[in-house]
Amino acid sequence: TGDQALAIIDFPIVPGEDPAAPRRLVAVSAIDGTPVTAGAGVVGLLDQWLRAQQPPYRPAGTEPARHAGRDVLLIRYDALGSTGLLPP
């Protein structure tokens, strides 16, 4: 429904990108207080919700990973081109 609380532990830098550029990765460590672990039902629900978003809000992908010593769900967005959201 979009009413979940996400614990975001980092916005990792994509290797090779300018550290001053907008971040394209989000590391989520918990959803509604439930730690992100492989196979957790809340992870599947968040993944479904994200995939249902319309461009440009739909992420390029999601994947379980280890980050900063924790299990996380990495949400990845493509590099921004013209999104059409702002006038030229």
Coordinates of N, CA and C in Angstrom, one line a residue:
T1 N 0.8 -1.2 0.0 CA 0.0 0.0 0.0 C 0.9 1.3 0.0
G2 N 2.1 1.1 0.2 CA 3.0 2.3 0.2 C 3.1 2.9 1.6
D3 N 2.7 2.2 2.7 CA 2.7 2.7 4.0 C 3.8 2.0 4.9
Q4 N 4.8 1.5 4.3 CA 5.9 0.8 5.0 C 7.0 1.7 5.4
A5 N 7.6 1.4 6.6 CA 8.8 2.2 7.0 C 10.0 1.5 6.6
L6 N 10.9 2.2 5.9 CA 12.1 1.6 5.4 C 13.3 2.1 6.3
A7 N 14.2 1.2 6.7 CA 15.4 1.6 7.3 C 16.5 1.6 6.3
I8 N 16.9 2.8 5.9 CA 17.9 3.0 4.8 C 19.2 3.2 5.5
I9 N 20.2 2.4 5.3 CA 21.5 2.5 5.9 C 22.6 3.2 5.1
D10 N 22.3 3.3 3.8 CA 23.3 4.0 2.9 C 22.8 4.2 1.5
F11 N 23.4 5.2 0.9 CA 23.2 5.4 -0.5 C 24.6 5.2 -1.2
P12 N 24.9 3.9 -1.4 CA 26.3 3.6 -1.9 C 26.6 4.3 -3.2
I13 N 27.9 4.6 -3.4 CA 28.4 5.1 -4.7 C 28.5 4.0 -5.7
V14 N 28.1 4.2 -6.9 CA 28.3 3.2 -7.9 C 29.8 3.3 -8.4
P15 N 30.5 2.2 -8.4 CA 31.9 2.3 -8.7 C 32.1 3.0 -10.1
G16 N 33.1 3.9 -10.1 CA 33.4 4.6 -11.3 C 32.7 5.9 -11.5
E17 N 31.6 6.1 -10.7 CA 30.9 7.4 -10.8 C 31.4 8.5 -9.9
D18 N 31.2 9.7 -10.3 CA 31.6 10.9 -9.6 C 30.9 10.9 -8.2
P19 N 31.6 10.9 -7.1 CA 31.0 10.9 -5.8 C 30.0 12.1 -5.6
A20 N 30.1 13.2 -6.4 CA 29.2 14.3 -6.3 C 27.9 14.1 -7.1
A21 N 27.9 13.1 -7.9 CA 26.7 12.8 -8.7 C 25.5 12.3 -7.8
P22 N 24.3 12.5 -8.2 CA 23.2 11.9 -7.5 C 23.4 10.4 -7.3
R23 N 23.0 9.9 -6.2 CA 23.2 8.4 -5.9 C 22.1 7.6 -6.6
R24 N 22.5 6.5 -7.1 CA 21.5 5.6 -7.8 C 21.3 4.3 -7.1
L25 N 21.9 4.1 -5.9 CA 21.7 2.9 -5.1 C 21.1 3.3 -3.8
V26 N 20.2 2.4 -3.3 CA 19.7 2.6 -1.9 C 19.8 1.3 -1.2
A27 N 20.4 1.3 0.0 CA 20.6 0.0 0.8 C 19.6 0.1 1.9
V28 N 18.6 -0.8 1.8 CA 17.5 -0.9 2.8 C 17.8 -2.1 3.7
S29 N 17.9 -1.9 5.0 CA 18.2 -2.9 6.0 C 17.0 -3.5 6.7
A30 N 15.9 -2.8 6.7 CA 14.7 -3.3 7.4 C 13.5 -2.7 6.8
I31 N 12.4 -3.5 6.9 CA 11.1 -3.0 6.4 C 10.1 -3.2 7.5
D32 N 9.5 -2.1 8.0 CA 8.6 -2.1 9.1 C 9.3 -2.8 10.3
G33 N 10.6 -2.6 10.5 CA 11.3 -3.1 11.7 C 11.7 -4.5 11.5
T34 N 11.3 -5.2 10.4 CA 11.8 -6.6 10.1 C 13.1 -6.5 9.3
P35 N 14.1 -7.1 9.8 CA 15.4 -7.1 9.0 C 15.2 -7.8 7.7
V36 N 15.9 -7.2 6.7 CA 15.9 -7.7 5.4 C 16.8 -9.0 5.3
T37 N 16.2 -10.1 5.0 CA 16.9 -11.4 4.8 C 16.4 -12.0 3.6
A38 N 17.2 -12.9 3.0 CA 16.7 -13.6 1.8 C 15.5 -14.4 2.1
G39 N 14.5 -14.3 1.3 CA 13.3 -15.1 1.5 C 12.3 -14.4 2.4
A40 N 12.6 -13.3 3.0 CA 11.6 -12.6 3.9 C 10.4 -12.1 3.1
G41 N 9.2 -12.4 3.6 CA 8.0 -12.0 2.8 C 7.9 -10.5 2.6
V42 N 8.4 -9.7 3.5 CA 8.3 -8.2 3.4 C 9.2 -7.8 2.2
V43 N 10.3 -8.5 1.9 CA 11.2 -8.1 0.8 C 10.4 -8.3 -0.5
G44 N 9.7 -9.5 -0.6 CA 9.0 -9.7 -1.8 C 7.9 -8.7 -2.0
L45 N 7.2 -8.3 -1.0 CA 6.1 -7.3 -1.1 C 6.7 -6.0 -1.6
L46 N 7.8 -5.5 -1.0 CA 8.4 -4.3 -1.4 C 8.9 -4.4 -2.9
D47 N 9.5 -5.5 -3.2 CA 10.0 -5.7 -4.6 C 8.8 -5.6 -5.6
Q48 N 7.7 -6.2 -5.3 CA 6.5 -6.1 -6.1 C 6.0 -4.7 -6.3
W49 N 6.0 -4.0 -5.1 CA 5.5 -2.6 -5.2 C 6.4 -1.7 -6.0
L50 N 7.7 -1.9 -5.9 CA 8.7 -1.1 -6.7 C 8.5 -1.4 -8.1
R51 N 8.4 -2.7 -8.5 CA 8.2 -3.1 -9.9 C 6.9 -2.6 -10.5
A52 N 5.9 -2.3 -9.7 CA 4.7 -1.7 -10.2 C 4.7 -0.2 -10.5
Q53 N 5.8 0.4 -10.1 CA 5.9 1.9 -10.3 C 6.1 2.2 -11.8
Q54 N 5.6 3.3 -12.2 CA 5.7 3.8 -13.5 C 7.1 4.5 -13.7
P55 N 7.7 4.5 -14.9 CA 8.9 5.3 -15.1 C 8.5 6.7 -14.9
P56 N 9.4 7.5 -14.4 CA 10.8 7.2 -14.1 C 11.0 6.8 -12.6
Y57 N 9.9 6.4 -11.9 CA 10.0 6.0 -10.5 C 10.4 4.6 -10.3
R58 N 10.2 3.8 -11.4 CA 10.5 2.3 -11.3 C 12.0 2.1 -11.2
P59 N 12.5 1.4 -10.3 CA 13.9 1.1 -10.2 C 14.3 0.2 -11.4
A60 N 15.6 0.3 -11.7 CA 16.2 -0.6 -12.7 C 16.3 -2.0 -12.2
G61 N 16.4 -2.2 -10.9 CA 16.4 -3.5 -10.4 C 16.6 -3.5 -8.8
T62 N 16.4 -4.7 -8.3 CA 16.6 -4.9 -6.8 C 17.3 -6.2 -6.6
E63 N 18.1 -6.3 -5.6 CA 18.8 -7.5 -5.3 C 19.2 -7.6 -3.8
P64 N 19.1 -8.8 -3.3 CA 19.6 -8.9 -1.9 C 21.1 -8.9 -1.9
A65 N 21.7 -8.3 -0.9 CA 23.2 -8.2 -0.9 C 23.6 -8.0 0.6
R66 N 25.0 -8.0 0.7 CA 25.6 -7.7 2.0 C 26.2 -6.3 1.8
H67 N 25.9 -5.4 2.8 CA 26.5 -4.1 2.7 C 26.8 -3.6 4.1
A68 N 28.0 -3.1 4.4 CA 28.4 -2.7 5.7 C 28.2 -3.8 6.7
G69 N 28.4 -5.0 6.3 CA 28.2 -6.1 7.3 C 26.8 -6.6 7.6
R70 N 25.9 -6.1 6.8 CA 24.4 -6.4 7.1 C 23.8 -6.9 5.8
D71 N 22.7 -7.7 6.0 CA 21.9 -8.0 4.8 C 21.0 -6.8 4.5
V72 N 21.0 -6.5 3.2 CA 20.2 -5.4 2.7 C 19.5 -5.8 1.4
L73 N 18.6 -5.0 1.0 CA 18.0 -5.0 -0.3 C 18.5 -3.8 -1.0
L74 N 19.3 -4.0 -2.1 CA 19.8 -2.9 -2.9 C 18.8 -2.6 -3.9
I75 N 18.4 -1.3 -4.0 CA 17.5 -0.8 -5.0 C 18.3 0.1 -5.9
R76 N 18.3 -0.3 -7.2 CA 19.2 0.4 -8.2 C 18.3 1.2 -9.2
Y77 N 18.8 2.4 -9.5 CA 18.1 3.2 -10.5 C 19.2 3.5 -11.6
D78 N 18.7 3.6 -12.9 CA 19.6 3.9 -14.0 C 20.0 5.4 -13.8
A79 N 21.2 5.7 -14.5 CA 21.6 7.1 -14.5 C 20.5 7.9 -15.2
L80 N 20.3 9.1 -14.6 CA 19.2 10.0 -15.1 C 19.6 10.6 -16.4
G81 N 18.7 10.5 -17.3 CA 18.7 11.3 -18.6 C 17.7 12.3 -18.4
S82 N 17.0 12.7 -19.4 CA 15.9 13.6 -19.3 C 14.7 12.8 -18.9
T83 N 14.1 13.2 -17.8 CA 13.0 12.4 -17.3 C 11.7 13.1 -17.8
G84 N 11.7 14.3 -18.2 CA 10.5 15.0 -18.6 C 9.8 15.6 -17.5
L85 N 10.3 15.4 -16.2 CA 9.6 15.9 -15.1 C 9.8 17.5 -14.9
L86 N 10.8 18.0 -15.4 CA 11.1 19.4 -15.3 C 11.1 20.1 -16.7
P87 N 10.7 21.3 -16.8 CA 10.7 22.0 -18.1 C 12.2 22.2 -18.5
P88 N 12.5 22.3 -19.8 CA 13.8 22.6 -20.2 C 14.3 24.0 -19.8

